[in-house]
Amino acid sequence: MTDVRPMIDVRGARKSYGALEVLKGIDLSVQRGQIVAVIGPSGSGKSTLLRSINHLETLNAGEVWLDGVKVNQKLGRAAFERHINQVRQQMGMVFQHFNLFPHLSVSDNITIGPIKLRGMDKAKARELALVMLDKVGLAEKIDAYPARLSGGQKQRVAIARALAMQPKVMLFDEATSALDPELVDEVNLVMKQLAREHMTMVIVTHEMRFAAEVADRVLFMADGTVVEEGAPDELFRCPKQERTRLFLRKFLNP
Amino acid sequence: MDFALILRVLPVFVAAAWTTIGISLISLVIGLAVAAVVTTARLSQVVALRFLGAAYVSIFRGTPALIQIFLLYFGGPQVGIQLEPFAAGAIALGLNIAAYMAESMRGGILAVDRGQMEAARSLGFGRGRTMAWIVLPQAARLMIRPLGVNAVALVKGTALVATISVVELTYTAQRFIGSTYKPFEIFAVTAVLYMIMIYGLTLLIGALDRAYAEER
C-alpha cells in the first residue's frame, strides 16, 4: 500500500509583516521519507516558510498540515495552545544559532523534552540521550555544558535534542550558516545519516553542493514565491527560469 | 571629635541598626513578592493585565516614597487602614521598591535570547513551562545585580520611615541630636553603620552572582 497522504502539506501560505509580503501563496508538499531543500537569496521567505510549518510564524492565509493534522487550526487560545504543543512534539526543529539551553548540561538539554513532556523516567531518558548522542558522535560530551562545546558540536547536540522527541519530520533552518567552514561537514554528515534513515526533512540552506547531494527535491524561492522546483539534477544542471540561473551562477562561479 | 560620646551611644545605635535591617528585610520580601506579580502581569497575554502592571510601575515610581509612606500612615486611618508605624513603613517601602524590582525582573526576562523561547516552544513546551524551566532560570542570573541595586536603594530608603517615628537608625540619630548637641559625631556614627550594612549586602549580592555563574 502506498501512502499518498503527504507528511507535510503547505497550501497557499501567505505572510506579511506590515506592508511587506514575505510569502505570496506558497504550496509545499513533502512525502514521507522525502527530503526537500529550500534555497534562495536572503529575504526570499524560505526561513519564514519553514518556521510557519512549526507555527513559530503565524500565517495570514493558507493551511499547514502535518501527517493529516491541520497545524494552524482555528481554536480558542487554551485549546490551540494544547493542540500546538502536541503537534510540535512531532516536529524536530534545528535553528541557525543552535539555541541550546545554556543552563542545562548536554544530557539535560536532550532529556528535558522526553521527561517533562512525555513523562519518561530519568534513567531511561539518559539512556535515550546516550543513544541520540551516539548518533551524532558526541556520546563523550553527555555531561558537558553547552558553553564548552564548539559550534559544530552544539548543533549536533541540538539535532540530538530534536531527535530525542522521536519526531515525524525534521526542519532545518540554515543549520550550518553560523558555523566556521571547517565545522560544517560534521553537521552535514549527521544530516546525511538521517537521510539514509529516511527521515522526512525540510532543509533551508545556503549550501548548494549539500542540497544537491542530499535532497530528493529542491525548491528555489525568491521574493516570497517558489520560482522553480524539481529534482536537484534538473534544477542545478539546467534551471528553466532566468532568476534561478542568475542565483546559481553567483554560487557556482563566485 | 567626642569619642567618649560615640562609645557611649554606640550600643543604642547598633540596636537601632537591627531595626533598620528588620524593616529592610520585610520590605524586601514584600517588594520581591509584589514585583513578581507585577512582572507576570506586564508580560501577560492579556492586555488589561499588562495595563495594570504598567500602571502600578508608573504610580509607585512616579511619586516620592515619602508621600507613599505618609499616604499609608496618615491617610490610611481615614479609609479604615490603621497601622503601626513599623508596619506602615515596611509595607509602603515594600510597595515602592516593588515597582523598581518589577523593572529589574522584566529586564532580566527580556534579556534572555528569543531563540531560547523558540527552541523550547518548538519542542512542545507551553508558555508557562517554557518560562519556568527555560527562561526564568536564565533570567534569574541576569536579575541578581539589578535587584541588588534595588535592595541597596531600599536599605538607604528606610531612613524615610524616621518621619513616622519608627525607631530605626535615622530616628535614633535625630533623637540623640536633641540630647547631646553633637550632630557631627551622631551623624558620622549613623553614616558608618549604614555603610557597614550596605557593604555586607553588596558582598552578599556578589556571592550570589558568583554562585550562579559557577553553576555552568
XYZ file of C-alpha atoms in Angstrom:
470
model
C 0.000 0.000 0.000
C 1.328 3.389 -0.872
C 0.703 6.239 1.481
C -0.471 9.111 -0.677
C -1.100 11.493 2.196
C 1.843 13.899 2.357
C 3.762 14.167 5.613
C 3.941 17.946 5.311
C 1.449 19.876 3.241
C 1.507 23.641 2.961
C -1.211 25.198 0.844
C -1.422 28.811 -0.259
C 0.787 30.127 2.553
C 0.688 33.903 2.820
C 2.503 36.035 5.347
C 3.047 39.779 5.611
C 4.935 41.977 8.013
C 3.043 45.233 7.671
C 3.197 46.229 4.013
C 5.935 43.700 3.226
C 4.593 40.437 1.880
C 7.195 37.729 2.568
C 5.157 34.698 1.484
C 2.926 35.194 -1.541
C 0.957 31.984 -1.645
C 3.360 29.064 -1.269
C 2.482 25.398 -1.789
C 4.811 22.730 -0.485
C 4.116 19.062 -0.217
C 6.608 16.635 1.303
C 6.044 12.892 1.188
C 7.026 10.538 3.995
C 10.768 9.956 3.873
C 11.312 12.691 1.329
C 13.977 15.348 1.679
C 13.272 18.794 0.341
C 15.904 21.509 0.220
C 14.767 25.126 0.041
C 17.266 27.540 -1.478
C 17.115 31.184 -2.429
C 18.592 34.600 -1.661
C 18.199 36.085 1.816
C 14.842 37.731 2.208
C 13.232 35.248 -0.168
C 10.952 33.951 2.590
C 12.463 30.474 2.884
C 13.074 30.684 6.641
C 9.619 32.157 7.197
C 8.111 29.250 5.273
C 9.984 26.715 7.398
C 9.132 28.485 10.638
C 5.469 28.644 9.696
C 5.398 24.840 9.421
C 6.286 24.796 13.136
C 3.926 27.715 13.753
C 6.754 29.897 15.008
C 5.358 32.244 12.392
C 1.597 32.635 12.094
C 0.356 32.671 8.511
C -2.099 35.348 7.386
C -3.683 32.874 4.994
C -3.185 29.303 3.904
C -3.010 25.939 5.628
C -0.260 23.813 7.117
C -0.837 20.087 7.586
C 1.369 17.566 9.344
C 0.592 13.928 8.661
C -3.110 14.633 8.133
C -3.473 17.032 11.069
C -4.042 20.699 10.416
C -1.356 22.658 12.262
C -2.853 26.166 12.092
C -6.375 25.319 13.231
C -8.759 27.976 14.399
C -9.242 27.222 18.094
C -9.684 29.115 21.332
C -6.473 30.273 22.975
C -6.186 27.451 25.520
C -7.289 24.745 23.102
C -4.860 25.949 20.443
C -2.028 26.002 22.980
C -2.688 22.329 23.813
C -3.026 21.465 20.137
C 0.155 23.207 19.013
C 2.227 21.768 21.861
C 1.060 18.343 20.759
C 1.852 18.995 17.091
C 5.267 20.487 17.825
C 6.306 17.359 19.700
C 6.128 15.608 16.348
C 8.379 18.092 14.549
C 12.061 18.489 15.266
C 13.357 21.969 14.615
C 17.014 22.895 14.249
C 17.966 26.566 14.343
C 20.781 28.542 12.781
C 22.025 29.623 16.211
C 21.573 26.201 17.866
C 19.594 27.613 20.809
C 20.854 25.023 23.262
C 19.763 25.741 26.829
C 22.965 27.126 28.383
C 21.886 26.448 31.980
C 21.435 22.738 31.299
C 24.008 20.042 30.621
C 24.048 18.299 27.255
C 22.202 15.393 28.847
C 19.524 17.652 30.356
C 19.148 19.552 27.086
C 18.236 16.295 25.404
C 16.178 14.724 28.183
C 14.106 17.709 29.324
C 11.615 17.157 26.491
C 11.094 13.404 26.979
C 10.992 13.762 30.795
C 8.740 16.809 31.140
C 6.535 16.312 28.082
C 6.401 12.543 27.760
C 6.786 11.563 31.408
C 9.799 9.362 30.696
C 11.737 8.355 33.817
C 15.161 9.870 34.272
C 17.271 6.747 33.872
C 15.508 5.789 30.674
C 15.785 9.336 29.350
C 19.528 9.334 29.973
C 19.846 6.098 28.049
C 17.920 7.718 25.228
C 20.219 10.758 25.384
C 23.210 8.457 25.084
C 21.722 6.745 22.026
C 20.983 10.092 20.396
C 24.420 11.471 21.235
C 25.982 8.339 19.799
C 24.090 9.029 16.579
C 25.681 12.465 16.324
C 29.066 11.219 17.552
C 29.148 13.079 20.860
C 28.494 10.424 23.494
C 31.532 11.570 25.468
C 30.037 15.059 25.901
C 26.925 13.875 27.738
C 27.788 15.742 30.955
C 29.368 18.823 29.375
C 27.679 22.230 29.348
C 26.942 23.935 26.021
C 29.488 26.698 26.704
C 32.237 24.043 26.484
C 31.248 22.896 23.007
C 32.308 24.120 19.566
C 29.659 25.446 17.195
C 29.539 22.192 15.280
C 29.202 20.183 18.473
C 26.434 22.480 19.696
C 24.483 21.987 16.505
C 24.904 18.218 16.697
C 23.577 18.279 20.275
C 20.663 20.431 19.053
C 19.914 17.766 16.447
C 20.111 15.058 19.121
C 17.737 17.095 21.300
C 15.203 17.301 18.477
C 15.584 13.598 17.630
C 15.003 12.577 21.248
C 11.357 13.565 20.822
C 11.133 10.958 18.042
C 9.680 13.447 15.585
C 7.930 12.559 12.332
C 9.808 15.272 10.480
C 12.932 17.367 10.947
C 13.077 21.020 9.952
C 16.489 22.619 9.475
C 16.687 26.410 9.386
C 20.128 27.187 7.936
C 21.681 24.738 10.351
C 25.235 25.374 9.182
C 25.121 29.089 8.327
C 26.506 30.221 11.680
C 29.361 27.714 11.681
C 33.013 28.164 10.829
C 33.659 26.499 7.461
C 35.703 23.658 8.967
C 32.795 22.713 11.270
C 30.160 22.493 8.554
C 30.989 18.963 7.444
C 30.415 17.304 10.811
C 26.862 18.693 10.898
C 26.198 17.818 7.255
C 27.384 14.290 7.954
C 24.766 13.896 10.679
C 22.066 15.191 8.344
C 23.165 12.744 5.634
C 22.938 9.937 8.162
C 19.340 10.984 8.905
C 18.662 10.983 5.164
C 19.861 7.387 4.937
C 17.428 6.519 7.730
C 14.605 8.006 5.605
C 13.785 10.832 7.971
C 11.377 13.285 6.366
C 13.263 16.568 6.202
C 12.887 20.136 5.021
C 16.251 21.832 4.816
C 16.633 25.559 4.322
C 20.220 26.046 3.256
C 22.754 28.237 1.500
C 24.894 25.262 0.566
C 24.099 24.242 -2.982
C 26.502 21.312 -3.008
C 24.933 19.824 0.102
C 21.417 20.437 -1.196
C 22.312 18.673 -4.461
C 23.788 15.731 -2.599
C 21.101 15.086 -0.023
C 17.777 16.384 -1.373
C 15.175 14.489 -3.388
C 13.680 17.780 -4.467
C 14.878 21.367 -4.473
C 12.732 24.488 -4.187
C 14.153 27.778 -5.356
C 12.404 30.712 -3.692
C 12.687 34.428 -4.407
C 10.575 37.361 -3.247
C 8.099 35.178 -1.407
C 7.300 32.835 -4.276
C 8.549 29.475 -5.474
C 10.304 30.363 -8.706
C 11.222 26.837 -9.660
C 11.308 23.359 -8.176
C 12.487 19.982 -9.279
C 14.980 17.179 -8.794
C 18.405 18.528 -7.842
C 19.945 17.260 -11.102
C 17.492 19.221 -13.216
C 17.393 22.340 -11.123
C 21.139 22.697 -10.646
C 22.221 21.484 -14.123
C 19.610 23.105 -16.330
C 17.433 25.595 -14.485
C 14.445 26.724 -16.541
C 13.988 30.152 -15.047
C 16.325 33.081 -15.651
C 16.035 34.052 -11.961
C 17.289 30.618 -10.892
C 20.165 30.748 -13.374
C 21.295 34.129 -12.064
C 21.162 32.948 -8.457
C 23.026 29.713 -9.134
C 25.683 31.420 -11.236
C 26.632 33.572 -8.255
C 27.057 30.472 -6.128
C 28.793 28.169 -8.583
C 31.190 30.695 -10.141
C 31.756 33.255 -7.441
C 35.557 64.685 67.980
C 33.982 63.281 71.124
C 34.972 59.624 71.077
C 33.657 59.005 74.562
C 30.211 60.062 73.383
C 30.442 57.780 70.343
C 31.321 54.789 72.523
C 28.523 55.643 74.921
C 25.776 55.840 72.283
C 27.048 53.008 70.075
C 25.036 50.159 71.719
C 21.794 52.089 71.220
C 22.710 52.798 67.594
C 23.589 49.171 66.924
C 20.210 48.136 68.315
C 18.544 50.731 66.063
C 20.517 49.389 63.102
C 18.913 45.995 63.730
C 15.523 47.643 63.369
C 16.719 49.108 60.068
C 17.783 45.624 58.983
C 14.430 44.211 60.097
C 12.336 46.738 58.191
C 14.626 46.310 55.157
C 14.150 42.537 55.156
C 10.379 42.731 55.486
C 10.150 45.388 52.759
C 12.446 43.283 50.583
C 10.182 40.246 50.878
C 7.067 42.353 50.182
C 8.870 44.035 47.290
C 10.009 40.786 45.675
C 6.580 39.185 46.007
C 4.678 42.173 44.617
C 7.283 42.661 41.875
C 6.851 39.037 40.783
C 3.096 39.567 40.458
C 3.544 42.880 38.617
C 6.111 41.345 36.257
C 3.799 38.434 35.484
C 1.040 40.920 34.696
C 3.311 43.018 32.491
C 4.369 40.009 30.419
C 0.860 38.565 30.238
C -1.011 37.856 27.020
C -3.973 39.742 28.463
C -3.952 43.433 27.565
C -5.833 44.513 30.712
C -3.245 42.816 32.949
C -0.384 44.374 31.017
C -2.018 47.754 31.520
C -2.483 47.207 35.263
C 1.148 46.132 35.625
C 2.395 49.184 33.763
C 0.075 51.446 35.773
C 1.477 50.044 39.030
C 5.019 50.834 37.959
C 4.182 54.381 36.817
C 2.297 55.195 40.005
C 4.812 53.856 42.503
C 7.854 55.029 40.577
C 6.298 58.347 39.672
C 5.601 59.576 43.209
C 8.007 60.169 46.117
C 8.401 57.258 48.518
C 7.944 59.730 51.381
C 4.484 60.678 50.103
C 3.580 56.999 49.764
C 4.602 56.444 53.392
C 2.574 59.451 54.545
C -0.402 58.406 52.446
C -0.498 54.982 54.076
C 0.350 56.022 57.653
C -1.505 59.329 57.960
C -4.102 58.868 55.220
C -4.780 55.203 55.922
C -6.922 55.650 59.078
C -9.261 57.904 57.103
C -10.140 54.977 54.840
C -10.074 52.365 57.583
C -6.432 51.234 57.381
C -4.950 51.610 60.846
C -1.299 50.524 61.005
C 1.562 50.760 63.475
C 4.439 52.943 62.231
C 6.710 49.925 61.632
C 4.074 48.034 59.630
C 3.037 51.117 57.632
C 6.675 51.898 56.855
C 7.562 48.341 55.835
C 4.503 47.991 53.603
C 4.906 51.406 51.944
C 8.618 50.831 51.287
C 7.897 47.317 50.001
C 5.203 48.533 47.600
C 7.506 51.318 46.444
C 10.587 49.171 45.771
C 8.373 46.575 44.050
C 7.916 48.990 41.137
C 11.669 49.192 40.618
C 12.164 45.476 41.194
C 9.473 44.679 38.637
C 11.508 46.629 36.095
C 14.646 44.662 37.014
C 12.779 41.361 36.693
C 11.216 42.314 33.381
C 14.610 43.430 32.092
C 16.141 40.086 33.064
C 13.411 38.100 31.362
C 13.506 40.170 28.181
C 17.298 39.860 28.067
C 17.095 36.091 27.617
C 17.670 35.343 23.942
C 14.436 34.920 21.972
C 15.874 31.774 20.483
C 15.633 30.069 23.883
C 11.879 30.586 23.925
C 11.595 29.387 20.326
C 13.670 26.278 20.931
C 11.555 25.305 23.938
C 8.291 26.029 22.150
C 9.430 24.029 19.123
C 9.981 21.007 21.371
C 6.356 21.294 22.502
C 6.678 23.204 25.771
C 3.798 25.571 26.502
C 4.282 29.190 27.502
C 4.211 28.524 31.249
C 6.575 25.566 31.158
C 8.956 27.423 28.859
C 9.003 30.279 31.345
C 9.527 28.009 34.362
C 12.188 25.677 33.014
C 13.992 27.590 30.296
C 13.589 31.375 30.547
C 13.393 32.047 34.307
C 16.468 30.026 35.308
C 18.489 32.077 32.843
C 16.760 35.358 33.681
C 17.385 34.842 37.411
C 21.104 35.211 36.837
C 20.572 38.416 34.854
C 18.295 39.818 37.572
C 20.642 39.408 40.529
C 22.731 42.561 40.009
C 19.814 44.921 39.175
C 17.762 43.546 42.074
C 20.832 44.037 44.252
C 20.925 47.706 43.253
C 17.233 47.932 44.224
C 17.949 46.288 47.587
C 20.731 48.777 48.328
C 18.388 51.655 47.485
C 15.783 50.105 49.745
C 18.105 49.903 52.767
C 19.024 53.565 52.366
C 15.375 54.419 51.753
C 14.401 53.053 55.176
C 15.720 56.342 56.612
C 12.420 57.854 55.430
C 10.371 55.930 57.990
C 12.037 58.021 60.704
C 9.450 60.626 59.732
C 6.627 58.421 61.024
C 8.591 57.693 64.218
C 9.805 54.163 63.556
C 12.694 53.821 65.980
C 15.347 52.859 63.442
C 18.793 54.271 62.816
C 17.921 57.711 61.440
C 15.184 58.317 64.011
C 17.590 57.378 66.794
C 20.171 59.786 65.412
C 17.695 62.649 65.380
C 16.644 61.878 68.929
C 20.247 61.962 70.165
C 20.945 65.308 68.487
C 18.427 66.878 70.837
C 20.050 65.447 73.965
C 23.749 65.793 73.029
C 24.043 68.765 70.626
C 26.799 66.822 68.832
C 25.408 66.401 65.302
C 28.788 65.639 63.716
C 29.549 62.647 65.920
C 25.989 61.378 65.847
C 25.521 61.560 62.088
C 29.037 60.187 61.470
C 28.207 57.095 63.536
C 24.892 56.785 61.711
C 26.556 57.029 58.301
C 29.199 54.443 59.209
C 26.547 51.990 60.386
C 24.597 52.407 57.126
C 27.827 51.868 55.208
C 28.576 48.646 57.049
C 25.087 47.323 56.286
C 25.324 48.258 52.620
C 28.793 46.767 52.347
C 27.551 43.483 53.803
C 24.647 43.484 51.384
C 26.970 44.161 48.441
C 29.157 41.211 49.434
C 26.084 39.005 49.615
C 24.904 40.065 46.147
C 28.357 39.434 44.695
C 28.478 35.972 46.273
C 25.029 35.145 44.908
C 26.032 36.266 41.433
C 29.204 34.195 41.501
C 27.348 31.143 42.808
C 25.042 31.347 39.780
C 27.948 31.906 37.412
C 29.785 28.812 38.627
C 26.784 26.602 38.074
C 27.609 26.205 34.419
